[in-house]
Amino acid sequence: MHRLISSPLGALLDTPAYERFKLERMPFELRLLRLGAMASALGSSDADELIARLGVKNEVSMKMRRRLARGLVHFARAHAAREEITRRWERAFWGEPWPPPGREELIRLEIERRVRTRRCLVPQRTLGFFAAEVPFDPIAFHVPSPGEVAARWAREIARPELLYGLPAELPAIECSRSLPGPVGPEYLIRFRSPSRIGDVVHARVFEPERREEVAATFIYAGGLFTACDDVVYWPEEEAMGRGLAARGHRVILLAPPWHGRRAPAGKASGEAILSAGPEGLFRLCAAGAQEMAVLIAWARELGSCVVGIGGTSIGALVAQAVCGRARSFPRGMRPDAVFLAGAALRLDEAILDAPLAERMGLSRAILEAGWTREALACLRDVFDPPSEPGIPPERIHAVLGLSDPFLPATLGRELLRAWHVPEGNITLRPGGQVGLLLHLVRDSDARLTIAGALRRAARAVRA
């Protein structure tokens, strides 16, 4: 898949027509993801129960119910196979089996886990017909009202540093067995989130075979709905992980809060962010920033004198939060360079007005929960980063999609102007979220920009 996307044929995907196609298809794709998550949580072939949990409003015929029950039987087999391989994979990578698994066994288990997991995350073969033919909400919204959010987060809204603050004692980081990758060793890490989410954070590390003269690490968070390494082809794994490791840098791909293996039971990857509306978004920014700061400190413990961070879509929101609030972090937890594929100020406006928010039903759900523009604006201090970056602006690089349906380029430009980021560090591209991801995968310019930023930061550190 990566070879196809990065080939000349892949240029056919980097077009406004394909971007529109993906935006139009998104409700179906989200219904399919939600269906897989709900079926996994259900654990049975009870079609009536699944229909009730999905909140299907229209009458579902008996013929469709019987068809769904048959599909759930097949799905249950796929889910059992996923559970079985996951147990074996967990023991091989994180346990202490004897004899220790060899290289071929680790690779086989990793590939098989991804294949079987994807069949459950995206159940096209077993349940796709239901997502295509029966209308139900692509996201199960449970947006707290302004009063509920104010009651829960009054102190943090008044003092955002309480939301973004770091604990005195950082969580211990556990490393899995490594397996040989195409450009160097690869392994997993996990640790307890220092945020109020408190779940287990997962990340994947790509070590280079040969390091640059100055050891550098780049920490990257992917975009909305990314399944991370729960699918066979993970674009950021090839483009960022292995692409930058091949240039001599360690790369850490962070699973954003509520994504990949961090998705709550019954929720698709990333669904929990949007289902909670404004509260979900500022909790994402804060938790992701705290987790990225932990990884910065860990990378320095491993000997990296330079640590860069970056992200796409919601990953970019996390990276811009770290960049903006770095002044309040201990020196060893501040980034040396930042790369943003997407950026925005005034997120309170984006979640109401952005085409993607409207397409997913987010805007409507927020308004139905009692939010007004004035009430959303009161959250701006927890949504947006401070008006000055925590690192020199010349170390910040950004690429913005001119027709980004989630993070409008105008709001990204506003942030970068406020931060006095040099114009030469900003790239404007046609297209939106899909185009930005394709740009990162297909075009080596982004990787060259990141590698160059790390080298310049290294020179500044040594000076």
mmCIF file with all atom_site columns, C-alpha atoms in Angstrom, residues 63-230:
data_model
loop_
_atom_site.group_PDB
_atom_site.id
_atom_site.type_symbol
_atom_site.label_atom_id
_atom_site.label_alt_id
_atom_site.label_comp_id
_atom_site.label_asym_id
_atom_site.label_entity_id
_atom_site.label_seq_id
_atom_site.pdbx_PDB_ins_code
_atom_site.Cartn_x
_atom_site.Cartn_y
_atom_site.Cartn_z
_atom_site.occupancy
_atom_site.B_iso_or_equiv
_atom_site.pdbx_formal_charge
_atom_site.auth_seq_id
_atom_site.auth_comp_id
_atom_site.auth_asym_id
_atom_site.auth_atom_id
_atom_site.pdbx_PDB_model_num
ATOM 1   C CA . LYS A 1 63  ? -35.117 -9.958  7.292  1.00 0.00 ? 63  LYS A CA 1
ATOM 2   C CA . MET A 1 64  ? -32.407 -7.404  8.119  1.00 0.00 ? 64  MET A CA 1
ATOM 3   C CA . ARG A 1 65  ? -32.367 -8.512  11.763 1.00 0.00 ? 65  ARG A CA 1
ATOM 4   C CA . ARG A 1 66  ? -31.801 -12.145 10.742 1.00 0.00 ? 66  ARG A CA 1
ATOM 5   C CA . ARG A 1 67  ? -29.093 -11.053 8.324  1.00 0.00 ? 67  ARG A CA 1
ATOM 6   C CA . LEU A 1 68  ? -27.434 -9.012  11.070 1.00 0.00 ? 68  LEU A CA 1
ATOM 7   C CA . ALA A 1 69  ? -27.588 -11.980 13.469 1.00 0.00 ? 69  ALA A CA 1
ATOM 8   C CA . ARG A 1 70  ? -25.790 -14.146 10.899 1.00 0.00 ? 70  ARG A CA 1
ATOM 9   C CA . GLY A 1 71  ? -23.214 -11.411 10.398 1.00 0.00 ? 71  GLY A CA 1
ATOM 10  C CA . LEU A 1 72  ? -22.664 -11.213 14.156 1.00 0.00 ? 72  LEU A CA 1
ATOM 11  C CA . VAL A 1 73  ? -21.961 -14.959 14.282 1.00 0.00 ? 73  VAL A CA 1
ATOM 12  C CA . HIS A 1 74  ? -19.181 -14.490 11.720 1.00 0.00 ? 74  HIS A CA 1
ATOM 13  C CA . PHE A 1 75  ? -17.979 -11.381 13.557 1.00 0.00 ? 75  PHE A CA 1
ATOM 14  C CA . ALA A 1 76  ? -17.834 -13.311 16.846 1.00 0.00 ? 76  ALA A CA 1
ATOM 15  C CA . ARG A 1 77  ? -15.491 -15.829 15.229 1.00 0.00 ? 77  ARG A CA 1
ATOM 16  C CA . ALA A 1 78  ? -13.261 -13.021 13.962 1.00 0.00 ? 78  ALA A CA 1
ATOM 17  C CA . HIS A 1 79  ? -13.314 -11.416 17.410 1.00 0.00 ? 79  HIS A CA 1
ATOM 18  C CA . ALA A 1 80  ? -12.379 -14.687 19.125 1.00 0.00 ? 80  ALA A CA 1
ATOM 19  C CA . ALA A 1 81  ? -9.468  -15.089 16.707 1.00 0.00 ? 81  ALA A CA 1
ATOM 20  C CA . ARG A 1 82  ? -8.388  -11.536 17.520 1.00 0.00 ? 82  ARG A CA 1
ATOM 21  C CA . GLU A 1 83  ? -8.515  -12.192 21.266 1.00 0.00 ? 83  GLU A CA 1
ATOM 22  C CA . GLU A 1 84  ? -6.514  -15.398 20.888 1.00 0.00 ? 84  GLU A CA 1
ATOM 23  C CA . ILE A 1 85  ? -3.708  -13.830 18.833 1.00 0.00 ? 85  ILE A CA 1
ATOM 24  C CA . THR A 1 86  ? -3.639  -10.788 21.131 1.00 0.00 ? 86  THR A CA 1
ATOM 25  C CA . ARG A 1 87  ? -2.987  -13.019 24.156 1.00 0.00 ? 87  ARG A CA 1
ATOM 26  C CA . ARG A 1 88  ? -0.128  -14.768 22.357 1.00 0.00 ? 88  ARG A CA 1
ATOM 27  C CA . TRP A 1 89  ? 1.238   -11.449 21.086 1.00 0.00 ? 89  TRP A CA 1
ATOM 28  C CA . GLU A 1 90  ? 1.062   -9.898  24.572 1.00 0.00 ? 90  GLU A CA 1
ATOM 29  C CA . ARG A 1 91  ? 2.979   -12.797 26.097 1.00 0.00 ? 91  ARG A CA 1
ATOM 30  C CA . ALA A 1 92  ? 5.631   -12.780 23.361 1.00 0.00 ? 92  ALA A CA 1
ATOM 31  C CA . PHE A 1 93  ? 6.267   -9.011  23.414 1.00 0.00 ? 93  PHE A CA 1
ATOM 32  C CA . TRP A 1 94  ? 5.632   -8.166  27.064 1.00 0.00 ? 94  TRP A CA 1
ATOM 33  C CA . GLY A 1 95  ? 5.885   -11.429 28.994 1.00 0.00 ? 95  GLY A CA 1
ATOM 34  C CA . GLU A 1 96  ? 8.710   -13.806 29.787 1.00 0.00 ? 96  GLU A CA 1
ATOM 35  C CA . PRO A 1 97  ? 8.060   -16.920 27.695 1.00 0.00 ? 97  PRO A CA 1
ATOM 36  C CA . TRP A 1 98  ? 10.634  -19.671 27.580 1.00 0.00 ? 98  TRP A CA 1
ATOM 37  C CA . PRO A 1 99  ? 12.267  -20.151 25.223 1.00 0.00 ? 99  PRO A CA 1
ATOM 38  C CA . PRO A 1 100 ? 12.175  -16.494 24.119 1.00 0.00 ? 100 PRO A CA 1
ATOM 39  C CA . PRO A 1 101 ? 10.455  -16.013 20.744 1.00 0.00 ? 101 PRO A CA 1
ATOM 40  C CA . GLY A 1 102 ? 12.738  -15.686 17.758 1.00 0.00 ? 102 GLY A CA 1
ATOM 41  C CA . ARG A 1 103 ? 12.768  -12.929 15.166 1.00 0.00 ? 103 ARG A CA 1
ATOM 42  C CA . GLU A 1 104 ? 10.490  -14.731 12.699 1.00 0.00 ? 104 GLU A CA 1
ATOM 43  C CA . GLU A 1 105 ? 7.964   -15.575 15.412 1.00 0.00 ? 105 GLU A CA 1
ATOM 44  C CA . LEU A 1 106 ? 7.754   -11.957 16.611 1.00 0.00 ? 106 LEU A CA 1
ATOM 45  C CA . ILE A 1 107 ? 7.228   -10.665 13.077 1.00 0.00 ? 107 ILE A CA 1
ATOM 46  C CA . ARG A 1 108 ? 4.584   -13.321 12.375 1.00 0.00 ? 108 ARG A CA 1
ATOM 47  C CA . LEU A 1 109 ? 2.686   -12.528 15.574 1.00 0.00 ? 109 LEU A CA 1
ATOM 48  C CA . GLU A 1 110 ? 2.806   -8.780  14.896 1.00 0.00 ? 110 GLU A CA 1
ATOM 49  C CA . ILE A 1 111 ? 1.451   -9.144  11.360 1.00 0.00 ? 111 ILE A CA 1
ATOM 50  C CA . GLU A 1 112 ? -1.223  -11.651 12.373 1.00 0.00 ? 112 GLU A CA 1
ATOM 51  C CA . ARG A 1 113 ? -2.362  -9.445  15.274 1.00 0.00 ? 113 ARG A CA 1
ATOM 52  C CA . ARG A 1 114 ? -2.768  -6.475  12.946 1.00 0.00 ? 114 ARG A CA 1
ATOM 53  C CA . VAL A 1 115 ? -4.650  -8.483  10.312 1.00 0.00 ? 115 VAL A CA 1
ATOM 54  C CA . ARG A 1 116 ? -7.095  -9.974  12.799 1.00 0.00 ? 116 ARG A CA 1
ATOM 55  C CA . THR A 1 117 ? -7.561  -6.719  14.697 1.00 0.00 ? 117 THR A CA 1
ATOM 56  C CA . ARG A 1 118 ? -8.399  -4.788  11.545 1.00 0.00 ? 118 ARG A CA 1
ATOM 57  C CA . ARG A 1 119 ? -11.112 -7.311  10.645 1.00 0.00 ? 119 ARG A CA 1
ATOM 58  C CA . CYS A 1 120 ? -12.869 -6.354  13.872 1.00 0.00 ? 120 CYS A CA 1
ATOM 59  C CA . LEU A 1 121 ? -12.161 -2.619  13.752 1.00 0.00 ? 121 LEU A CA 1
ATOM 60  C CA . VAL A 1 122 ? -13.392 -2.335  10.149 1.00 0.00 ? 122 VAL A CA 1
ATOM 61  C CA . PRO A 1 123 ? -15.913 -5.207  9.797  1.00 0.00 ? 123 PRO A CA 1
ATOM 62  C CA . GLN A 1 124 ? -16.652 -4.615  6.117  1.00 0.00 ? 124 GLN A CA 1
ATOM 63  C CA . ARG A 1 125 ? -16.993 -8.316  5.273  1.00 0.00 ? 125 ARG A CA 1
ATOM 64  C CA . THR A 1 126 ? -19.171 -9.318  8.205  1.00 0.00 ? 126 THR A CA 1
ATOM 65  C CA . LEU A 1 127 ? -21.251 -6.225  9.027  1.00 0.00 ? 127 LEU A CA 1
ATOM 66  C CA . GLY A 1 128 ? -20.625 -3.720  6.239  1.00 0.00 ? 128 GLY A CA 1
ATOM 67  C CA . PHE A 1 129 ? -24.080 -4.265  4.732  1.00 0.00 ? 129 PHE A CA 1
ATOM 68  C CA . PHE A 1 130 ? -25.742 -2.989  7.927  1.00 0.00 ? 130 PHE A CA 1
ATOM 69  C CA . ALA A 1 131 ? -23.671 0.203   8.038  1.00 0.00 ? 131 ALA A CA 1
ATOM 70  C CA . ALA A 1 132 ? -24.509 0.827   4.370  1.00 0.00 ? 132 ALA A CA 1
ATOM 71  C CA . GLU A 1 133 ? -28.248 0.087   4.464  1.00 0.00 ? 133 GLU A CA 1
ATOM 72  C CA . VAL A 1 134 ? -29.462 1.039   7.955  1.00 0.00 ? 134 VAL A CA 1
ATOM 73  C CA . PRO A 1 135 ? -29.152 4.678   9.061  1.00 0.00 ? 135 PRO A CA 1
ATOM 74  C CA . PHE A 1 136 ? -27.800 5.329   12.549 1.00 0.00 ? 136 PHE A CA 1
ATOM 75  C CA . ASP A 1 137 ? -25.623 8.047   14.046 1.00 0.00 ? 137 ASP A CA 1
ATOM 76  C CA . PRO A 1 138 ? -21.933 7.703   13.094 1.00 0.00 ? 138 PRO A CA 1
ATOM 77  C CA . ILE A 1 139 ? -20.963 8.960   16.562 1.00 0.00 ? 139 ILE A CA 1
ATOM 78  C CA . ALA A 1 140 ? -22.816 8.369   19.826 1.00 0.00 ? 140 ALA A CA 1
ATOM 79  C CA . PHE A 1 141 ? -22.854 11.894  21.218 1.00 0.00 ? 141 PHE A CA 1
ATOM 80  C CA . HIS A 1 142 ? -23.141 12.497  24.961 1.00 0.00 ? 142 HIS A CA 1
ATOM 81  C CA . VAL A 1 143 ? -22.108 16.147  25.100 1.00 0.00 ? 143 VAL A CA 1
ATOM 82  C CA . PRO A 1 144 ? -22.080 17.582  28.642 1.00 0.00 ? 144 PRO A CA 1
ATOM 83  C CA . SER A 1 145 ? -23.927 20.860  29.076 1.00 0.00 ? 145 SER A CA 1
ATOM 84  C CA . PRO A 1 146 ? -22.120 24.139  29.814 1.00 0.00 ? 146 PRO A CA 1
ATOM 85  C CA . GLY A 1 147 ? -23.215 23.859  33.439 1.00 0.00 ? 147 GLY A CA 1
ATOM 86  C CA . GLU A 1 148 ? -21.831 20.333  33.812 1.00 0.00 ? 148 GLU A CA 1
ATOM 87  C CA . VAL A 1 149 ? -18.488 21.314  32.288 1.00 0.00 ? 149 VAL A CA 1
ATOM 88  C CA . ALA A 1 150 ? -18.271 24.425  34.465 1.00 0.00 ? 150 ALA A CA 1
ATOM 89  C CA . ALA A 1 151 ? -18.991 22.381  37.603 1.00 0.00 ? 151 ALA A CA 1
ATOM 90  C CA . ARG A 1 152 ? -16.362 19.744  36.780 1.00 0.00 ? 152 ARG A CA 1
ATOM 91  C CA . TRP A 1 153 ? -13.625 22.035  35.495 1.00 0.00 ? 153 TRP A CA 1
ATOM 92  C CA . ALA A 1 154 ? -14.144 25.417  37.193 1.00 0.00 ? 154 ALA A CA 1
ATOM 93  C CA . ARG A 1 155 ? -10.611 25.554  38.657 1.00 0.00 ? 155 ARG A CA 1
ATOM 94  C CA . GLU A 1 156 ? -8.959  24.464  35.408 1.00 0.00 ? 156 GLU A CA 1
ATOM 95  C CA . ILE A 1 157 ? -10.955 26.903  33.285 1.00 0.00 ? 157 ILE A CA 1
ATOM 96  C CA . ALA A 1 158 ? -9.874  29.722  35.596 1.00 0.00 ? 158 ALA A CA 1
ATOM 97  C CA . ARG A 1 159 ? -6.264  28.464  35.724 1.00 0.00 ? 159 ARG A CA 1
ATOM 98  C CA . PRO A 1 160 ? -5.394  26.363  32.638 1.00 0.00 ? 160 PRO A CA 1
ATOM 99  C CA . GLU A 1 161 ? -1.957  25.555  34.068 1.00 0.00 ? 161 GLU A CA 1
ATOM 100 C CA . LEU A 1 162 ? -3.754  23.183  36.451 1.00 0.00 ? 162 LEU A CA 1
ATOM 101 C CA . LEU A 1 163 ? -5.102  21.243  33.478 1.00 0.00 ? 163 LEU A CA 1
ATOM 102 C CA . TYR A 1 164 ? -1.784  21.141  31.621 1.00 0.00 ? 164 TYR A CA 1
ATOM 103 C CA . GLY A 1 165 ? 0.500   20.788  34.649 1.00 0.00 ? 165 GLY A CA 1
ATOM 104 C CA . LEU A 1 166 ? 2.881   17.867  35.088 1.00 0.00 ? 166 LEU A CA 1
ATOM 105 C CA . PRO A 1 167 ? 3.141   15.622  38.159 1.00 0.00 ? 167 PRO A CA 1
ATOM 106 C CA . ALA A 1 168 ? 6.161   15.836  40.441 1.00 0.00 ? 168 ALA A CA 1
ATOM 107 C CA . GLU A 1 169 ? 6.924   12.171  39.786 1.00 0.00 ? 169 GLU A CA 1
ATOM 108 C CA . LEU A 1 170 ? 6.777   10.993  36.177 1.00 0.00 ? 170 LEU A CA 1
ATOM 109 C CA . PRO A 1 171 ? 5.353   7.565   35.334 1.00 0.00 ? 171 PRO A CA 1
ATOM 110 C CA . ALA A 1 172 ? 7.722   4.669   34.701 1.00 0.00 ? 172 ALA A CA 1
ATOM 111 C CA . ILE A 1 173 ? 8.017   3.642   31.049 1.00 0.00 ? 173 ILE A CA 1
ATOM 112 C CA . GLU A 1 174 ? 7.972   -0.049  30.172 1.00 0.00 ? 174 GLU A CA 1
ATOM 113 C CA . CYS A 1 175 ? 9.617   -1.351  26.984 1.00 0.00 ? 175 CYS A CA 1
ATOM 114 C CA . SER A 1 176 ? 8.608   -4.460  25.050 1.00 0.00 ? 176 SER A CA 1
ATOM 115 C CA . ARG A 1 177 ? 10.851  -6.888  23.236 1.00 0.00 ? 177 ARG A CA 1
ATOM 116 C CA . SER A 1 178 ? 12.158  -5.372  20.034 1.00 0.00 ? 178 SER A CA 1
ATOM 117 C CA . LEU A 1 179 ? 11.769  -6.797  16.574 1.00 0.00 ? 179 LEU A CA 1
ATOM 118 C CA . PRO A 1 180 ? 13.912  -6.046  13.532 1.00 0.00 ? 180 PRO A CA 1
ATOM 119 C CA . GLY A 1 181 ? 12.325  -3.465  11.258 1.00 0.00 ? 181 GLY A CA 1
ATOM 120 C CA . PRO A 1 182 ? 13.253  -2.475  7.706  1.00 0.00 ? 182 PRO A CA 1
ATOM 121 C CA . VAL A 1 183 ? 15.586  0.322   8.882  1.00 0.00 ? 183 VAL A CA 1
ATOM 122 C CA . GLY A 1 184 ? 16.373  -0.643  12.473 1.00 0.00 ? 184 GLY A CA 1
ATOM 123 C CA . PRO A 1 185 ? 14.993  -2.120  15.710 1.00 0.00 ? 185 PRO A CA 1
ATOM 124 C CA . GLU A 1 186 ? 11.358  -1.386  16.581 1.00 0.00 ? 186 GLU A CA 1
ATOM 125 C CA . TYR A 1 187 ? 9.654   -1.827  19.937 1.00 0.00 ? 187 TYR A CA 1
ATOM 126 C CA . LEU A 1 188 ? 6.671   -0.703  21.969 1.00 0.00 ? 188 LEU A CA 1
ATOM 127 C CA . ILE A 1 189 ? 6.521   1.375   25.114 1.00 0.00 ? 189 ILE A CA 1
ATOM 128 C CA . ARG A 1 190 ? 3.702   1.963   27.565 1.00 0.00 ? 190 ARG A CA 1
ATOM 129 C CA . PHE A 1 191 ? 3.129   3.988   30.711 1.00 0.00 ? 191 PHE A CA 1
ATOM 130 C CA . ARG A 1 192 ? 0.328   5.326   32.879 1.00 0.00 ? 192 ARG A CA 1
ATOM 131 C CA . SER A 1 193 ? -1.038  8.624   31.573 1.00 0.00 ? 193 SER A CA 1
ATOM 132 C CA . PRO A 1 194 ? -0.212  11.506  33.944 1.00 0.00 ? 194 PRO A CA 1
ATOM 133 C CA . SER A 1 195 ? -3.521  13.114  32.953 1.00 0.00 ? 195 SER A CA 1
ATOM 134 C CA . ARG A 1 196 ? -6.906  12.681  34.572 1.00 0.00 ? 196 ARG A CA 1
ATOM 135 C CA . ILE A 1 197 ? -7.711  10.106  31.899 1.00 0.00 ? 197 ILE A CA 1
ATOM 136 C CA . GLY A 1 198 ? -5.301  7.815   33.743 1.00 0.00 ? 198 GLY A CA 1
ATOM 137 C CA . ASP A 1 199 ? -5.270  5.011   31.162 1.00 0.00 ? 199 ASP A CA 1
ATOM 138 C CA . VAL A 1 200 ? -2.245  3.207   29.727 1.00 0.00 ? 200 VAL A CA 1
ATOM 139 C CA . VAL A 1 201 ? -0.469  5.187   27.000 1.00 0.00 ? 201 VAL A CA 1
ATOM 140 C CA . HIS A 1 202 ? 0.888   3.242   24.024 1.00 0.00 ? 202 HIS A CA 1
ATOM 141 C CA . ALA A 1 203 ? 3.633   4.340   21.650 1.00 0.00 ? 203 ALA A CA 1
ATOM 142 C CA . ARG A 1 204 ? 5.888   2.702   19.075 1.00 0.00 ? 204 ARG A CA 1
ATOM 143 C CA . VAL A 1 205 ? 9.618   3.436   18.863 1.00 0.00 ? 205 VAL A CA 1
ATOM 144 C CA . PHE A 1 206 ? 11.781  3.234   15.738 1.00 0.00 ? 206 PHE A CA 1
ATOM 145 C CA . GLU A 1 207 ? 15.518  3.139   16.352 1.00 0.00 ? 207 GLU A CA 1
ATOM 146 C CA . PRO A 1 208 ? 17.993  3.858   13.541 1.00 0.00 ? 208 PRO A CA 1
ATOM 147 C CA . GLU A 1 209 ? 20.684  1.359   12.624 1.00 0.00 ? 209 GLU A CA 1
ATOM 148 C CA . ARG A 1 210 ? 23.164  4.232   12.455 1.00 0.00 ? 210 ARG A CA 1
ATOM 149 C CA . ARG A 1 211 ? 22.635  7.454   14.359 1.00 0.00 ? 211 ARG A CA 1
ATOM 150 C CA . GLU A 1 212 ? 23.410  10.991  13.362 1.00 0.00 ? 212 GLU A CA 1
ATOM 151 C CA . GLU A 1 213 ? 26.432  12.551  15.044 1.00 0.00 ? 213 GLU A CA 1
ATOM 152 C CA . VAL A 1 214 ? 24.080  14.363  17.421 1.00 0.00 ? 214 VAL A CA 1
ATOM 153 C CA . ALA A 1 215 ? 21.453  12.024  18.880 1.00 0.00 ? 215 ALA A CA 1
ATOM 154 C CA . ALA A 1 216 ? 17.956  13.356  18.151 1.00 0.00 ? 216 ALA A CA 1
ATOM 155 C CA . THR A 1 217 ? 14.446  12.046  18.769 1.00 0.00 ? 217 THR A CA 1
ATOM 156 C CA . PHE A 1 218 ? 11.237  13.062  17.004 1.00 0.00 ? 218 PHE A CA 1
ATOM 157 C CA . ILE A 1 219 ? 7.896   12.440  18.753 1.00 0.00 ? 219 ILE A CA 1
ATOM 158 C CA . TYR A 1 220 ? 4.828   12.414  16.527 1.00 0.00 ? 220 TYR A CA 1
ATOM 159 C CA . ALA A 1 221 ? 1.066   12.063  17.146 1.00 0.00 ? 221 ALA A CA 1
ATOM 160 C CA . GLY A 1 222 ? -1.302  11.093  14.350 1.00 0.00 ? 222 GLY A CA 1
ATOM 161 C CA . GLY A 1 223 ? -4.674  12.407  13.292 1.00 0.00 ? 223 GLY A CA 1
ATOM 162 C CA . LEU A 1 224 ? -8.313  11.929  14.215 1.00 0.00 ? 224 LEU A CA 1
ATOM 163 C CA . PHE A 1 225 ? -9.616  8.326   14.051 1.00 0.00 ? 225 PHE A CA 1
ATOM 164 C CA . THR A 1 226 ? -6.148  6.841   13.476 1.00 0.00 ? 226 THR A CA 1
ATOM 165 C CA . ALA A 1 227 ? -6.034  3.186   14.532 1.00 0.00 ? 227 ALA A CA 1
ATOM 166 C CA . CYS A 1 228 ? -2.237  3.361   14.926 1.00 0.00 ? 228 CYS A CA 1
ATOM 167 C CA . ASP A 1 229 ? -0.617  -0.086  14.857 1.00 0.00 ? 229 ASP A CA 1
ATOM 168 C CA . ASP A 1 230 ? -3.939  -1.919  15.079 1.00 0.00 ? 230 ASP A CA 1
#
